[in-house]
Amino acid sequence: MITVMEKSTPGMLAVHATGKLTDDDYQDIWIPALEAVIERNGKARALLYMDADFKGWELKALWQDAKFGLRHRKDFSKLAVVGGPDWARWGVKLGELLMDCEVRLYEPERLDEAMSWATAP
């Protein structure tokens, strides 16, 4: 499940991921929210917080993530990834090769620092 975090701003979308992410999470929350930030600002800053209960993606959700990421690879200026299992963080680092933005990984106890970095223009 994905939920938009209260600390999101008009230029930065922060989401909390827990459990297994579904296609509905992408279609109903993640993609529309990111597209709104991109439309409003030209580029998006984003923060993905994966809590200790994060279990990954359903196959269809993973496909949605890949399609969206490729279509919008130049539409991000920053991506902060907080927490998550090692395999998910490794996947983020691989995805960074396709994106035209700065990506930083943070441990869960550094969520506030990640939020400050992602929020700054």
PDB file of C-alpha atoms in Angstrom:
ATOM      1  CA  MET A   1       0.000   0.000   0.000  1.00  0.00           C
ATOM      2  CA  ILE A   2       1.146   3.542  -0.778  1.00  0.00           C
ATOM      3  CA  THR A   3      -0.028   6.619   1.092  1.00  0.00           C
ATOM      4  CA  VAL A   4       0.906  10.233   0.463  1.00  0.00           C
ATOM      5  CA  MET A   5       2.744  11.642   3.470  1.00  0.00           C
ATOM      6  CA  GLU A   6       1.562  14.884   5.081  1.00  0.00           C
ATOM      7  CA  LYS A   7       5.006  16.448   4.612  1.00  0.00           C
ATOM      8  CA  SER A   8       4.556  16.486   0.827  1.00  0.00           C
ATOM      9  CA  THR A   9       4.750  19.946  -0.731  1.00  0.00           C
ATOM     10  CA  PRO A  10       3.556  21.327  -4.079  1.00  0.00           C
ATOM     11  CA  GLY A  11       7.007  20.543  -5.522  1.00  0.00           C
ATOM     12  CA  MET A  12       7.854  17.339  -3.624  1.00  0.00           C
ATOM     13  CA  LEU A  13       5.818  14.175  -3.306  1.00  0.00           C
ATOM     14  CA  ALA A  14       6.592  12.005  -0.279  1.00  0.00           C
ATOM     15  CA  VAL A  15       4.994   8.568  -0.060  1.00  0.00           C
ATOM     16  CA  HIS A  16       5.009   5.802   2.535  1.00  0.00           C
ATOM     17  CA  ALA A  17       5.127   2.259   1.142  1.00  0.00           C
ATOM     18  CA  THR A  18       4.186  -0.725   3.284  1.00  0.00           C
ATOM     19  CA  GLY A  19       3.257  -4.310   2.522  1.00  0.00           C
ATOM     20  CA  LYS A  20       3.140  -5.247  -1.152  1.00  0.00           C
ATOM     21  CA  LEU A  21       2.535  -2.495  -3.717  1.00  0.00           C
ATOM     22  CA  THR A  22      -0.286  -3.176  -6.157  1.00  0.00           C
ATOM     23  CA  ASP A  23      -1.304  -1.908  -9.567  1.00  0.00           C
ATOM     24  CA  ASP A  24      -4.095   0.033  -7.822  1.00  0.00           C
ATOM     25  CA  ASP A  25      -1.489   1.808  -5.680  1.00  0.00           C
ATOM     26  CA  TYR A  26       0.164   3.012  -8.874  1.00  0.00           C
ATOM     27  CA  GLN A  27      -2.994   3.803 -10.854  1.00  0.00           C
ATOM     28  CA  ASP A  28      -4.876   5.503  -8.017  1.00  0.00           C
ATOM     29  CA  ILE A  29      -2.150   7.197  -5.960  1.00  0.00           C
ATOM     30  CA  TRP A  30       1.495   7.169  -7.088  1.00  0.00           C
ATOM     31  CA  ILE A  31       1.164   7.981 -10.815  1.00  0.00           C
ATOM     32  CA  PRO A  32      -1.555  10.680 -10.552  1.00  0.00           C
ATOM     33  CA  ALA A  33       0.231  12.387  -7.649  1.00  0.00           C
ATOM     34  CA  LEU A  34       3.600  12.403  -9.434  1.00  0.00           C
ATOM     35  CA  GLU A  35       2.077  13.597 -12.697  1.00  0.00           C
ATOM     36  CA  ALA A  36       0.425  16.482 -10.816  1.00  0.00           C
ATOM     37  CA  VAL A  37       3.783  17.529  -9.321  1.00  0.00           C
ATOM     38  CA  ILE A  38       5.459  17.285 -12.742  1.00  0.00           C
ATOM     39  CA  GLU A  39       2.678  19.275 -14.422  1.00  0.00           C
ATOM     40  CA  ARG A  40       2.798  21.948 -11.725  1.00  0.00           C
ATOM     41  CA  ASN A  41       6.609  22.301 -11.594  1.00  0.00           C
ATOM     42  CA  GLY A  42       8.083  20.875 -14.786  1.00  0.00           C
ATOM     43  CA  LYS A  43      10.152  18.453 -12.693  1.00  0.00           C
ATOM     44  CA  ALA A  44       9.368  16.485  -9.570  1.00  0.00           C
ATOM     45  CA  ARG A  45      11.220  15.906  -6.365  1.00  0.00           C
ATOM     46  CA  ALA A  46      10.127  12.680  -4.683  1.00  0.00           C
ATOM     47  CA  LEU A  47      10.695  10.707  -1.514  1.00  0.00           C
ATOM     48  CA  LEU A  48       9.855   7.017  -1.163  1.00  0.00           C
ATOM     49  CA  TYR A  49       9.795   5.733   2.412  1.00  0.00           C
ATOM     50  CA  MET A  50       9.707   1.918   2.592  1.00  0.00           C
ATOM     51  CA  ASP A  51       8.935   0.811   6.146  1.00  0.00           C
ATOM     52  CA  ALA A  52      10.032  -2.416   7.846  1.00  0.00           C
ATOM     53  CA  ASP A  53       6.878  -4.183   6.587  1.00  0.00           C
ATOM     54  CA  PHE A  54       7.553  -3.366   2.912  1.00  0.00           C
ATOM     55  CA  LYS A  55       7.341  -6.597   0.878  1.00  0.00           C
ATOM     56  CA  GLY A  56       7.924  -5.373  -2.665  1.00  0.00           C
ATOM     57  CA  TRP A  57       5.749  -5.061  -5.739  1.00  0.00           C
ATOM     58  CA  GLU A  58       3.157  -7.199  -7.438  1.00  0.00           C
ATOM     59  CA  LEU A  59       4.320  -7.942 -10.982  1.00  0.00           C
ATOM     60  CA  LYS A  60       1.791  -5.579 -12.585  1.00  0.00           C
ATOM     61  CA  ALA A  61       2.804  -2.781 -10.182  1.00  0.00           C
ATOM     62  CA  LEU A  62       6.467  -3.353 -10.999  1.00  0.00           C
ATOM     63  CA  TRP A  63       5.603  -3.062 -14.699  1.00  0.00           C
ATOM     64  CA  GLN A  64       3.708   0.207 -14.051  1.00  0.00           C
ATOM     65  CA  ASP A  65       6.722   1.525 -12.134  1.00  0.00           C
ATOM     66  CA  ALA A  66       9.101   0.666 -14.978  1.00  0.00           C
ATOM     67  CA  LYS A  67       6.853   2.213 -17.655  1.00  0.00           C
ATOM     68  CA  PHE A  68       6.310   5.387 -15.656  1.00  0.00           C
ATOM     69  CA  GLY A  69       9.998   5.670 -14.814  1.00  0.00           C
ATOM     70  CA  LEU A  70      11.067   5.348 -18.446  1.00  0.00           C
ATOM     71  CA  ARG A  71       8.402   7.750 -19.708  1.00  0.00           C
ATOM     72  CA  HIS A  72       9.329  10.360 -17.077  1.00  0.00           C
ATOM     73  CA  ARG A  73      13.045   9.656 -16.626  1.00  0.00           C
ATOM     74  CA  LYS A  74      13.911  13.300 -17.357  1.00  0.00           C
ATOM     75  CA  ASP A  75      11.052  14.716 -15.269  1.00  0.00           C
ATOM     76  CA  PHE A  76      12.663  14.283 -11.843  1.00  0.00           C
ATOM     77  CA  SER A  77      15.236  16.503 -10.180  1.00  0.00           C
ATOM     78  CA  LYS A  78      15.656  14.505  -6.948  1.00  0.00           C
ATOM     79  CA  LEU A  79      14.663  11.129  -5.569  1.00  0.00           C
ATOM     80  CA  ALA A  80      15.230  10.182  -1.932  1.00  0.00           C
ATOM     81  CA  VAL A  81      14.700   6.534  -1.003  1.00  0.00           C
ATOM     82  CA  VAL A  82      14.413   5.795   2.699  1.00  0.00           C
ATOM     83  CA  GLY A  83      14.591   2.344   4.266  1.00  0.00           C
ATOM     84  CA  GLY A  84      13.534  -0.822   2.529  1.00  0.00           C
ATOM     85  CA  PRO A  85      15.224  -4.174   2.172  1.00  0.00           C
ATOM     86  CA  ASP A  86      18.668  -4.366   0.585  1.00  0.00           C
ATOM     87  CA  TRP A  87      17.308  -5.947  -2.616  1.00  0.00           C
ATOM     88  CA  ALA A  88      14.884  -3.035  -3.144  1.00  0.00           C
ATOM     89  CA  ARG A  89      17.610  -0.460  -2.534  1.00  0.00           C
ATOM     90  CA  TRP A  90      19.850  -2.319  -4.992  1.00  0.00           C
ATOM     91  CA  GLY A  91      17.050  -2.107  -7.578  1.00  0.00           C
ATOM     92  CA  VAL A  92      16.766   1.635  -6.983  1.00  0.00           C
ATOM     93  CA  LYS A  93      20.485   2.040  -7.625  1.00  0.00           C
ATOM     94  CA  LEU A  94      20.110   0.163 -10.921  1.00  0.00           C
ATOM     95  CA  GLY A  95      17.139   2.340 -11.864  1.00  0.00           C
ATOM     96  CA  GLU A  96      19.233   5.419 -11.175  1.00  0.00           C
ATOM     97  CA  LEU A  97      21.232   4.584 -14.306  1.00  0.00           C
ATOM     98  CA  LEU A  98      18.116   5.291 -16.383  1.00  0.00           C
ATOM     99  CA  MET A  99      17.042   8.453 -14.576  1.00  0.00           C
ATOM    100  CA  ASP A 100      18.292  11.961 -15.168  1.00  0.00           C
ATOM    101  CA  CYS A 101      18.280  13.061 -11.527  1.00  0.00           C
ATOM    102  CA  GLU A 102      20.169  12.772  -8.283  1.00  0.00           C
ATOM    103  CA  VAL A 103      19.180   9.756  -6.191  1.00  0.00           C
ATOM    104  CA  ARG A 104      20.097   9.378  -2.529  1.00  0.00           C
ATOM    105  CA  LEU A 105      19.531   6.396  -0.256  1.00  0.00           C
ATOM    106  CA  TYR A 106      18.866   6.917   3.454  1.00  0.00           C
ATOM    107  CA  GLU A 107      18.485   4.641   6.457  1.00  0.00           C
ATOM    108  CA  PRO A 108      15.053   4.864   8.161  1.00  0.00           C
ATOM    109  CA  GLU A 109      16.406   6.813  11.133  1.00  0.00           C
ATOM    110  CA  ARG A 110      17.447   9.568   8.690  1.00  0.00           C
ATOM    111  CA  LEU A 111      13.921  10.171   7.343  1.00  0.00           C
ATOM    112  CA  ASP A 112      13.895  13.820   8.476  1.00  0.00           C
ATOM    113  CA  GLU A 113      17.233  14.465   6.755  1.00  0.00           C
ATOM    114  CA  ALA A 114      15.944  12.809   3.567  1.00  0.00           C
ATOM    115  CA  MET A 115      12.774  14.906   3.721  1.00  0.00           C
ATOM    116  CA  SER A 116      14.805  18.120   4.071  1.00  0.00           C
ATOM    117  CA  TRP A 117      17.032  17.193   1.127  1.00  0.00           C
ATOM    118  CA  ALA A 118      14.112  16.215  -1.122  1.00  0.00           C
ATOM    119  CA  THR A 119      12.130  19.338  -0.238  1.00  0.00           C
ATOM    120  CA  ALA A 120      14.956  21.775  -1.020  1.00  0.00           C
ATOM    121  CA  PRO A 121      14.932  23.042  -4.630  1.00  0.00           C
TER     122      PRO A 121
END
